[in-house]
Amino acid sequence: MMIRIATRTIVLGLLLVFFHTPLHAVMLSDASSWWDYSYTAVDATPGSYTINFDFRSEMSADVPNFTWPDAFFATVYYVDGLSQFDLESSSYDDWDELFSLEYLGPYDNYGSITASALGGDWYHFTATLDNEYNFIIPTFELYDGNFITGDSWVEIENVNVVLDSSPAPVPEPGTMLLMLTGLTGLGAAMKRKKHLSSYK
């Protein structure tokens, strides 16, 4: 069987998380390939982040013999350098699964799925991430498991990655030395004051 090369819907660019800028809509479908995906690299610093996005889908319930259901996967990958990331060869530093979806609904959910403010058949997903890398890469993938063309799609809107908190900075050696010198001087001044007051 000939393996078809997956077409890519790649939205690549740096998103400054401090501006809380949402990504534009992403539409994934199995209309022309067995694997459609989209990702965006978000410039990051170590800390706790929240990821939010809205989605709606039409997932096929048709599962012929010797096939799998069509499936959607939402994942976050982490890298220190963008050249390290390659989805096709599974090259990255770390990852967190957000949730998976097929015709029976979401499963392996590591966040919260609620009704979306967009209304209709839209849902809202939110989750908290702990990051220690330079880039966070929200990634969305649709697999055509039943090999029936054009029977499943997922639309994603308002992908947003927001820094909640960053770890307290570790003092540099020069800062620590300056602080130690100041405390030593303060201690010496207090000792001298106490010594002088004992002669009164």
XYZ file of N, CA, C and O in Angstrom:
800
model
N 0.843 -1.181 0.000
C 0.000 0.000 0.000
C 0.888 1.244 0.000
O 1.836 1.348 0.753
N 0.569 2.139 -0.843
C 1.374 3.352 -0.969
C 1.011 4.343 0.126
O -0.147 4.598 0.397
N 2.021 4.852 0.779
C 1.772 5.813 1.858
C 1.664 7.209 1.251
O 2.550 7.672 0.555
N 0.548 7.844 1.504
C 0.362 9.204 1.008
C 1.108 10.182 1.910
O 1.127 10.040 3.124
N 1.694 11.164 1.317
C 2.399 12.192 2.101
C 1.364 13.155 2.656
O 0.521 13.659 1.943
N 1.452 13.373 3.942
C 0.468 14.245 4.599
C 0.641 15.688 4.164
O 1.749 16.191 4.082
N -0.469 16.310 3.839
C -0.406 17.752 3.593
C -0.408 18.455 4.930
O -0.966 17.958 5.898
N 0.216 19.559 4.975
C 0.338 20.260 6.241
C -0.373 21.592 6.202
O -0.310 22.300 5.221
N -1.026 21.878 7.307
C -1.556 23.218 7.505
C -0.711 23.792 8.628
O -0.987 23.538 9.781
N 0.357 24.485 8.278
C 1.295 24.940 9.293
C 1.130 26.433 9.512
O 1.281 27.216 8.598
N 0.785 26.763 10.719
C 0.725 28.164 11.088
C 1.937 28.373 11.972
O 1.917 27.972 13.121
N 3.033 28.943 11.430
C 4.269 29.034 12.191
C 4.654 30.487 12.356
O 4.678 31.233 11.399
N 4.944 30.880 13.558
C 5.334 32.246 13.852
C 5.431 32.404 15.335
O 4.942 31.568 16.063
N 6.086 33.415 15.796
C 6.238 33.616 17.222
C 5.105 34.468 17.747
O 4.805 35.519 17.215
N 4.495 33.977 18.815
C 3.380 34.673 19.437
C 3.889 35.197 20.774
O 4.312 34.410 21.594
N 3.863 36.470 20.999
C 4.285 36.981 22.288
C 3.158 36.773 23.286
O 2.112 37.387 23.195
N 3.382 35.878 24.269
C 2.319 35.509 25.190
C 1.874 36.683 26.044
O 0.750 36.695 26.529
N 2.712 37.657 26.213
C 2.350 38.763 27.091
C 1.279 39.650 26.470
O 0.616 40.401 27.144
N 1.089 39.580 25.152
C 0.030 40.318 24.483
C -1.258 39.506 24.420
O -2.268 40.004 23.968
N -1.210 38.253 24.834
C -2.388 37.383 24.868
C -3.076 37.353 23.502
O -4.293 37.373 23.412
N -2.302 37.317 22.434
C -2.853 37.372 21.089
C -3.381 36.013 20.657
O -2.626 35.058 20.605
N -4.678 35.889 20.347
C -5.196 34.600 19.903
C -4.821 34.311 18.452
O -4.673 35.222 17.651
N -4.651 33.035 18.135
C -4.403 32.636 16.764
C -5.700 32.708 15.966
O -6.782 32.649 16.513
N -5.560 32.796 14.663
C -6.729 32.774 13.790
C -7.259 31.348 13.691
O -6.630 30.397 14.128
N -8.404 31.203 13.064
C -9.055 29.898 12.950
C -8.177 28.898 12.208
O -7.455 29.256 11.280
N -8.250 27.652 12.644
C -7.547 26.550 12.000
C -8.595 25.507 11.640
O -9.420 25.135 12.475
N -8.592 25.041 10.396
C -9.506 23.989 9.975
C -8.690 22.772 9.559
O -7.823 22.869 8.695
N -8.936 21.644 10.208
C -8.290 20.385 9.850
C -9.347 19.455 9.271
O -10.474 19.403 9.773
N -8.984 18.716 8.224
C -9.926 17.750 7.655
C -9.162 16.599 7.015
O -7.947 16.685 6.795
N -9.893 15.531 6.729
C -9.292 14.387 6.044
C -9.708 14.368 4.571
O -9.765 13.318 3.939
N -9.962 15.549 4.022
C -10.426 15.647 2.635
C -9.343 15.293 1.630
O -9.638 14.813 0.540
N -8.079 15.530 1.977
C -7.023 15.280 0.986
C -5.859 14.456 1.509
O -4.924 14.182 0.763
N -5.857 14.084 2.767
C -4.764 13.266 3.276
C -5.189 12.530 4.538
O -6.219 12.838 5.137
N -4.388 11.553 4.930
C -4.709 10.762 6.122
C -4.245 11.451 7.408
O -4.582 11.023 8.502
N -3.467 12.558 7.284
C -2.960 13.255 8.468
C -2.891 14.740 8.165
O -2.180 15.164 7.261
N -3.650 15.529 8.892
C -3.626 16.976 8.730
C -3.303 17.572 10.091
O -3.862 17.140 11.111
N -2.405 18.543 10.125
C -2.051 19.112 11.426
C -1.694 20.587 11.321
O -1.421 21.099 10.247
N -1.706 21.229 12.482
C -1.376 22.642 12.572
C -0.678 22.894 13.896
O -1.052 22.311 14.921
N 0.346 23.750 13.884
C 0.996 24.121 15.141
C 1.533 25.539 15.061
O 1.745 26.070 13.973
N 1.757 26.119 16.231
C 2.327 27.458 16.334
C 3.315 27.484 17.496
O 3.009 26.988 18.570
N 4.479 28.061 17.273
C 5.474 28.187 18.331
C 5.219 29.464 19.123
O 5.040 30.531 18.552
N 5.184 29.346 20.435
C 4.953 30.486 21.320
C 6.214 30.732 22.141
O 6.681 29.840 22.845
N 6.777 31.926 22.033
C 7.951 32.317 22.805
C 7.596 32.265 24.292
O 6.552 32.779 24.699
N 8.436 31.629 25.112
C 8.060 31.406 26.515
C 9.254 31.549 27.448
O 10.408 31.558 27.028
N 8.947 31.684 28.734
C 9.929 31.650 29.808
C 9.443 30.601 30.807
O 8.274 30.215 30.776
N 10.302 30.119 31.692
C 9.828 29.134 32.683
C 8.693 29.698 33.530
O 8.691 30.874 33.885
N 7.710 28.860 33.830
C 6.591 29.288 34.662
C 5.335 28.499 34.378
O 5.326 27.546 33.611
N 4.252 28.928 35.000
C 2.943 28.300 34.843
C 2.144 29.060 33.792
O 2.059 30.281 33.832
N 1.555 28.329 32.850
C 0.791 28.918 31.755
C -0.613 28.327 31.712
O -0.842 27.204 32.169
N -1.535 29.077 31.128
C -2.864 28.559 30.820
C -3.038 28.584 29.314
O -2.732 29.584 28.669
N -3.522 27.462 28.762
C -3.860 27.407 27.346
C -5.375 27.344 27.217
O -6.045 26.636 27.981
N -5.927 28.139 26.305
C -7.366 28.169 26.033
C -7.577 28.083 24.536
O -6.793 28.641 23.768
N -8.627 27.422 24.110
C -9.066 27.504 22.721
C -10.499 26.996 22.614
O -11.012 26.313 23.499
N -11.151 27.384 21.515
C -12.497 26.923 21.207
C -12.416 25.952 20.036
O -11.552 26.106 19.157
N -13.310 24.954 20.016
C -13.297 23.993 18.920
C -14.701 23.460 18.660
O -15.562 23.469 19.524
N -14.891 23.012 17.434
C -16.091 22.259 17.081
C -15.666 21.206 16.070
O -14.618 21.343 15.423
N -16.460 20.146 15.930
C -15.999 19.045 15.088
C -17.154 18.246 14.519
O -18.276 18.281 15.033
N -16.837 17.523 13.468
C -17.721 16.510 12.894
C -16.837 15.290 12.669
O -16.024 15.252 11.745
N -16.950 14.311 13.564
C -16.100 13.118 13.500
C -16.938 11.932 13.031
O -17.999 11.642 13.586
N -16.454 11.254 12.018
C -17.190 10.150 11.411
C -17.327 8.964 12.364
O -16.380 8.581 13.050
N -18.538 8.382 12.380
C -18.790 7.162 13.161
C -18.610 5.913 12.298
O -18.816 4.796 12.764
N -18.212 6.096 11.045
C -18.040 4.982 10.116
C -16.669 4.334 10.350
O -15.633 4.967 10.122
N -16.672 3.080 10.813
C -15.417 2.374 11.094
C -15.480 0.997 10.411
O -15.867 0.003 11.023
N -15.099 0.941 9.135
C -15.122 -0.353 8.437
C -14.156 -1.354 9.077
O -13.292 -0.987 9.887
N -14.298 -2.628 8.707
C -13.402 -3.667 9.225
C -11.946 -3.313 8.955
O -11.606 -2.769 7.911
N -11.106 -3.657 9.920
C -9.654 -3.478 9.826
C -9.233 -2.011 9.728
O -8.204 -1.689 9.146
N -10.070 -1.122 10.258
C -9.697 0.294 10.334
C -9.946 0.798 11.752
O -10.471 0.071 12.601
N -9.579 2.047 12.000
C -9.785 2.703 13.291
C -10.700 3.896 13.089
O -10.832 4.388 11.973
N -11.294 4.411 14.171
C -12.075 5.654 14.018
C -11.160 6.823 13.654
O -9.989 6.846 14.024
N -11.691 7.787 12.931
C -10.962 9.041 12.741
C -10.750 9.661 14.118
O -11.622 9.564 15.002
N -9.595 10.290 14.339
C -9.267 10.811 15.670
C -8.567 12.161 15.572
O -7.798 12.413 14.646
N -8.851 12.993 16.559
C -8.239 14.320 16.698
C -7.439 14.334 17.995
O -7.885 13.813 19.019
N -6.242 14.915 17.963
C -5.394 15.015 19.145
C -4.935 16.452 19.339
O -4.432 17.085 18.407
N -5.113 16.972 20.560
C -4.593 18.291 20.942
C -3.451 18.053 21.919
O -3.635 17.396 22.945
N -2.274 18.566 21.593
C -1.060 18.301 22.360
C -0.249 19.579 22.471
O -0.324 20.446 21.595
N 0.533 19.699 23.535
C 1.488 20.800 23.651
C 2.881 20.193 23.713
O 3.143 19.295 24.514
N 3.771 20.677 22.832
C 5.167 20.245 22.841
C 6.030 21.385 23.355
O 5.665 22.558 23.255
N 7.194 21.020 23.913
C 8.118 22.007 24.477
C 9.506 21.789 23.873
O 9.964 20.649 23.752
N 10.173 22.894 23.506
C 11.544 22.824 23.007
C 12.328 24.040 23.487
O 11.751 25.087 23.781
N 13.651 23.895 23.537
C 14.511 25.033 23.846
C 14.874 25.804 22.584
O 15.155 26.988 22.633
N 14.888 25.126 21.434
C 15.171 25.776 20.157
C 14.235 25.260 19.092
O 13.954 24.059 19.044
N 13.749 26.157 18.219
C 12.769 25.744 17.210
C 13.331 24.717 16.242
O 12.590 23.901 15.703
N 14.652 24.722 16.026
C 15.244 23.742 15.112
C 15.133 22.321 15.668
O 15.273 21.348 14.936
N 14.865 22.190 16.972
C 14.715 20.864 17.585
C 13.353 20.243 17.293
O 13.186 19.044 17.444
N 12.363 21.070 16.889
C 11.008 20.553 16.752
C 10.743 20.020 15.357
O 10.914 20.714 14.367
N 10.333 18.755 15.294
C 9.914 18.142 14.043
C 8.819 17.143 14.382
O 9.084 16.097 14.967
N 7.587 17.488 14.036
C 6.445 16.651 14.393
C 6.508 15.293 13.706
O 6.195 14.264 14.315
N 6.950 15.268 12.452
C 6.962 14.017 11.701
C 7.961 13.009 12.258
O 7.721 11.806 12.216
N 9.092 13.486 12.782
C 10.085 12.559 13.338
C 10.026 12.500 14.858
O 10.900 11.917 15.496
N 8.991 13.100 15.456
C 8.812 13.129 16.919
C 10.045 13.680 17.623
O 10.566 13.089 18.570
N 10.509 14.823 17.154
C 11.678 15.473 17.745
C 11.235 16.690 18.568
O 10.751 17.670 18.017
N 11.390 16.581 19.895
C 11.034 17.656 20.818
C 11.617 17.311 22.176
O 12.124 16.205 22.393
N 11.578 18.261 23.123
C 12.145 18.029 24.452
C 11.155 17.388 25.417
O 11.512 16.544 26.224
N 9.898 17.817 25.376
C 8.894 17.299 26.304
C 7.518 17.545 25.692
O 7.399 18.248 24.690
N 6.473 16.982 26.279
C 5.126 17.167 25.745
C 4.089 16.924 26.827
O 4.354 16.268 27.834
N 2.904 17.508 26.624
C 1.730 17.284 27.475
C 0.533 17.023 26.573
O 0.248 17.822 25.667
N -0.167 15.927 26.805
C -1.401 15.666 26.074
C -2.498 16.539 26.665
O -2.612 16.667 27.888
N -3.320 17.161 25.824
C -4.437 17.971 26.299
C -5.726 17.153 26.287
O -6.366 16.983 27.312
N -6.113 16.664 25.113
C -7.234 15.732 25.022
C -7.267 15.117 23.639
O -6.594 15.569 22.708
N -8.040 14.029 23.511
C -8.256 13.360 22.237
C -9.751 13.347 21.960
O -10.563 13.508 22.866
N -10.116 13.149 20.685
C -11.510 13.220 20.298
C -11.776 12.245 19.156
O -10.976 12.141 18.222
N -12.879 11.511 19.262
C -13.378 10.727 18.137
C -14.895 10.835 18.137
O -15.446 11.681 18.855
N -15.600 10.001 17.371
C -17.048 10.180 17.226
C -17.809 9.980 18.528
O -18.908 10.507 18.694
N -17.238 9.260 19.490
C -17.894 9.073 20.791
C -17.693 10.266 21.719
O -18.268 10.326 22.791
N -16.839 11.205 21.317
C -16.594 12.391 22.128
C -15.158 12.466 22.625
O -14.314 11.635 22.278
N -14.850 13.447 23.485
C -13.489 13.617 24.009
C -13.104 12.487 24.968
O -13.949 11.946 25.673
N -11.816 12.158 24.984
C -11.277 11.200 25.948
C -9.846 11.606 26.275
O -9.279 12.481 25.618
N -9.275 10.983 27.304
C -7.939 11.368 27.790
C -7.855 12.880 27.966
O -6.931 13.539 27.493
N -8.820 13.421 28.684
C -8.924 14.870 28.850
C -8.126 15.329 30.069
O -8.388 14.910 31.184
N -7.131 16.213 29.843
C -6.294 16.723 30.928
C -6.547 18.201 31.190
O -5.666 18.934 31.618
N -7.762 18.635 30.921
C -8.144 20.021 31.170
C -9.629 20.083 31.431
O -10.223 19.144 31.939
N -10.232 21.199 31.052
C -11.667 21.399 31.255
C -12.318 21.734 29.922
O -11.855 22.625 29.211
N -13.386 20.994 29.574
C -14.143 21.257 28.353
C -15.538 21.725 28.750
O -16.257 21.016 29.457
N -15.903 22.929 28.317
C -17.197 23.514 28.664
C -17.825 24.099 27.399
O -17.184 24.151 26.346
N -19.071 24.559 27.509
C -19.718 25.239 26.386
C -18.939 26.518 26.074
O -18.459 27.205 26.974
N -18.818 26.835 24.797
C -18.060 28.011 24.376
C -18.949 29.243 24.288
O -20.146 29.141 23.997
N -18.355 30.396 24.495
C -19.065 31.667 24.318
C -19.428 31.895 22.850
O -20.267 32.733 22.541
N -18.816 31.135 21.926
C -19.142 31.251 20.511
C -20.522 30.656 20.208
O -21.078 30.903 19.142
N -21.041 29.858 21.146
C -22.387 29.305 20.997
C -22.450 28.137 20.030
O -21.432 27.626 19.559
N -23.685 27.716 19.718
C -23.886 26.622 18.778
C -23.209 25.341 19.221
O -23.319 24.929 20.380
N -22.473 24.713 18.293
C -21.819 23.444 18.596
C -20.342 23.635 18.978
O -19.542 22.706 18.875
N -19.998 24.831 19.440
C -18.625 25.128 19.855
C -18.409 24.749 21.317
O -19.297 24.892 22.145
N -17.184 24.299 21.618
C -16.769 23.987 22.986
C -15.503 24.771 23.313
O -14.750 25.157 22.420
N -15.282 24.980 24.610
C -14.099 25.709 25.084
C -13.231 24.764 25.900
O -13.724 24.046 26.764
N -11.931 24.775 25.614
C -10.982 23.953 26.365
C -10.011 24.860 27.102
O -9.540 25.858 26.557
N -9.694 24.509 28.355
C -8.662 25.230 29.107
C -7.872 24.241 29.956
O -8.423 23.252 30.448
N -6.581 24.495 30.100
C -5.712 23.645 30.929
C -4.532 24.470 31.413
O -4.178 25.493 30.817
N -3.918 24.020 32.501
C -2.736 24.672 33.053
C -1.497 23.859 32.687
O -1.512 22.628 32.761
N -0.432 24.554 32.283
C 0.812 23.912 31.870
C 1.956 24.403 32.745
O 1.996 25.573 33.110
N 2.882 23.524 33.063
C 4.123 23.920 33.741
C 5.248 23.847 32.717
O 5.571 22.772 32.212
N 5.836 24.981 32.413
C 6.843 25.059 31.353
C 8.218 25.383 31.908
O 8.358 26.221 32.790
N 9.250 24.727 31.361
C 10.629 25.079 31.712
C 11.501 25.228 30.462
O 12.714 25.127 30.533
N 10.854 25.476 29.321
C 11.571 25.586 28.052
C 11.361 26.956 27.408
O 10.583 27.757 27.885
N 12.058 27.194 26.281
C 11.992 28.495 25.603
C 10.777 28.653 24.693
O 10.394 29.771 24.360
N 10.204 27.521 24.251
C 9.056 27.580 23.354
C 7.991 26.566 23.767
O 8.306 25.424 24.114
N 6.742 27.015 23.719
C 5.574 26.155 23.902
C 4.911 26.047 22.531
O 4.699 27.064 21.870
N 4.576 24.822 22.105
C 4.039 24.631 20.761
C 2.697 23.896 20.820
O 2.644 22.666 20.845
N 1.566 24.636 20.882
C 0.254 23.985 20.790
C 0.107 23.339 19.408
O 0.373 23.971 18.392
N -0.296 22.070 19.396
C -0.344 21.296 18.157
C -1.673 20.554 18.047
O -2.132 19.960 19.024
N -2.266 20.594 16.865
C -3.557 19.938 16.628
C -3.406 18.994 15.441
O -2.887 19.389 14.394
N -3.870 17.734 15.599
C -3.705 16.730 14.560
C -5.011 15.975 14.320
O -5.705 15.611 15.273
N -5.319 15.729 13.055
C -6.476 14.921 12.678
C -5.989 13.731 11.857
O -5.310 13.913 10.844
N -6.316 12.512 12.321
C -5.931 11.283 11.636
C -7.145 10.637 10.978
O -8.188 10.478 11.608
N -6.981 10.261 9.725
C -8.035 9.576 8.985
C -7.890 8.066 9.225
O -7.365 7.340 8.390
N -8.378 7.601 10.384
C -8.201 6.195 10.754
C -9.036 5.236 9.941
O -8.672 4.067 9.787
N -10.178 5.687 9.395
C -11.051 4.778 8.645
C -10.790 4.811 7.134
O -11.429 4.085 6.374
N -9.846 5.668 6.704
C -9.459 5.797 5.294
C -10.636 6.127 4.373
O -10.662 5.738 3.209
N -11.618 6.854 4.912
C -12.718 7.370 4.093
C -12.485 8.875 3.933
O -12.426 9.608 4.920
N -12.352 9.317 2.714
C -11.978 10.705 2.449
C -13.117 11.673 2.746
O -14.260 11.447 2.355
N -12.779 12.743 3.470
C -13.689 13.866 3.653
C -14.867 13.636 4.581
O -15.891 14.295 4.427
N -14.713 12.742 5.572
C -15.853 12.493 6.470
C -15.637 13.016 7.885
O -16.490 12.848 8.743
N -14.499 13.668 8.156
C -14.245 14.231 9.490
C -13.537 15.580 9.365
O -12.733 15.779 8.455
N -13.841 16.494 10.291
C -13.142 17.778 10.339
C -13.203 18.333 11.762
O -14.061 17.981 12.554
N -12.251 19.199 12.056
C -12.208 19.918 13.338
C -11.821 21.356 13.043
O -10.902 21.611 12.253
N -12.525 22.303 13.661
C -12.200 23.720 13.534
C -11.783 24.242 14.903
O -12.440 23.957 15.902
N -10.682 24.979 14.941
C -10.146 25.521 16.199
C -10.079 27.038 16.081
O -9.641 27.572 15.066
N -10.521 27.727 17.125
C -10.503 29.197 17.163
C -9.880 29.664 18.482
O -9.928 28.957 19.487
N -9.348 30.882 18.478
C -8.943 31.595 19.700
C -7.931 30.831 20.552
O -8.049 30.777 21.773
N -6.920 30.265 19.907
C -5.866 29.595 20.677
C -5.068 30.667 21.414
O -4.586 31.621 20.813
N -4.952 30.515 22.722
C -4.366 31.546 23.551
C -3.501 30.893 24.629
O -3.972 30.025 25.355
N -2.226 31.275 24.715
C -1.318 30.752 25.742
C -0.875 31.929 26.602
O -0.264 32.875 26.097
N -1.202 31.891 27.891
C -0.997 33.039 28.778
C -0.118 32.653 29.956
O -0.359 31.629 30.610
N 0.888 33.475 30.242
C 1.741 33.259 31.403
C 0.979 33.613 32.671
O 0.503 34.735 32.825
N 0.825 32.635 33.577
C 0.156 32.875 34.854
C 1.139 33.366 35.908
O 0.876 34.287 36.653
N 2.271 32.696 36.010
C 3.291 33.083 36.996
C 4.625 32.545 36.545
O 4.706 31.563 35.820
N 5.675 33.227 36.966
C 7.025 32.753 36.680
C 7.744 32.525 38.002
O 7.430 33.164 39.002
N 8.718 31.586 38.029
C 9.412 31.316 39.289
C 10.209 32.527 39.762
O 10.630 33.355 38.957
N 10.408 32.633 41.092
C 11.194 33.728 41.651
C 12.623 33.634 41.123
O 13.184 32.544 41.039
N 13.203 34.762 40.728
C 14.554 34.709 40.180
C 15.573 34.269 41.223
O 15.475 34.628 42.398
N 16.556 33.484 40.791
C 17.643 33.051 41.679
C 18.677 34.161 41.696
O 19.128 34.602 40.639
N 19.069 34.647 42.911
C 20.043 35.740 42.964
C 21.363 35.348 42.317
O 21.840 34.222 42.494
N 21.957 36.275 41.580
C 23.263 36.025 40.976
C 24.331 36.119 42.067
O 24.123 36.762 43.095
N 25.496 35.481 41.844
C 26.565 35.509 42.870
C 26.954 36.921 43.292
O 27.164 37.187 44.475
N 27.013 37.871 42.340
C 27.370 39.252 42.677
C 26.336 39.884 43.591
O 26.676 40.608 44.541
N 25.065 39.627 43.347
C 23.987 40.162 44.174
C 24.067 39.579 45.584
O 23.889 40.283 46.576
N 24.346 38.282 45.666
C 24.443 37.623 46.979
C 25.628 38.175 47.772
O 25.527 38.395 48.981
N 26.764 38.413 47.089
C 27.948 38.950 47.765
C 27.670 40.352 48.289
O 28.033 40.683 49.427
N 27.005 41.180 47.494
C 26.659 42.529 47.908
C 25.733 42.502 49.124
O 25.908 43.263 50.080
N 24.739 41.595 49.101
C 23.812 41.482 50.222
C 24.551 41.010 51.489
O 24.325 41.524 52.580
N 25.455 40.032 51.325
C 26.221 39.520 52.465
C 27.113 40.607 53.060
O 27.219 40.754 54.290
N 27.748 41.415 52.191
C 28.595 42.517 52.657
C 27.764 43.531 53.444
O 28.170 44.004 54.507
N 26.584 43.854 52.925
C 25.700 44.796 53.616
C 25.267 44.279 54.975
O 25.245 45.025 55.968
N 24.908 42.996 55.062
C 24.497 42.411 56.349
C 25.651 42.376 57.336
O 25.469 42.614 58.542
N 26.859 42.078 56.835
C 28.043 42.069 57.701
C 28.302 43.460 58.259
O 28.574 43.643 59.454
N 28.212 44.479 57.380
C 28.415 45.868 57.815
C 27.364 46.285 58.831
O 27.666 46.965 59.826
N 26.101 45.884 58.603
C 25.019 46.211 59.529
C 25.261 45.560 60.888
O 25.095 46.183 61.941
N 25.697 44.282 60.832
C 25.996 43.579 62.085
C 27.138 44.242 62.850
O 27.080 44.387 64.077
N 28.179 44.673 62.134
C 29.320 45.328 62.772
C 28.902 46.662 63.389
O 29.326 47.018 64.502
N 28.060 47.428 62.675
C 27.594 48.719 63.195
C 26.765 48.519 64.457
O 26.898 49.277 65.430
N 25.910 47.495 64.476
C 25.083 47.247 65.659
C 25.958 46.806 66.843
O 25.730 47.211 67.982
N 26.982 45.998 66.550
C 27.880 45.538 67.611
C 28.651 46.728 68.197
O 28.805 46.851 69.412
N 29.116 47.632 67.318
C 29.855 48.802 67.773
C 28.961 49.719 68.605
O 29.370 50.235 69.643
N 27.703 49.916 68.171
C 26.774 50.762 68.909
C 26.526 50.184 70.297
O 26.491 50.907 71.294
N 26.361 48.853 70.354
C 26.130 48.184 71.638
C 27.367 48.324 72.524
O 27.273 48.562 73.724
N 28.556 48.203 71.913
C 29.803 48.300 72.658
C 29.978 49.704 73.222
O 30.364 49.868 74.386
N 29.667 50.742 72.405
C 29.798 52.131 72.866
C 28.791 52.466 73.960
O 29.094 53.199 74.887
N 27.583 51.899 73.864
C 26.568 52.224 74.859
C 26.899 51.590 76.214
O 26.430 52.046 77.246
N 27.749 50.585 76.240
C 28.100 49.942 77.503
C 29.087 50.818 78.305
O 29.279 50.597 79.492
N 29.737 51.812 77.689
C 30.668 52.701 78.378
C 29.980 53.918 78.967
O 30.613 54.741 79.576
N 28.698 54.100 78.735
C 27.989 55.276 79.251
C 27.666 55.105 80.712
O 27.447 54.054 81.208
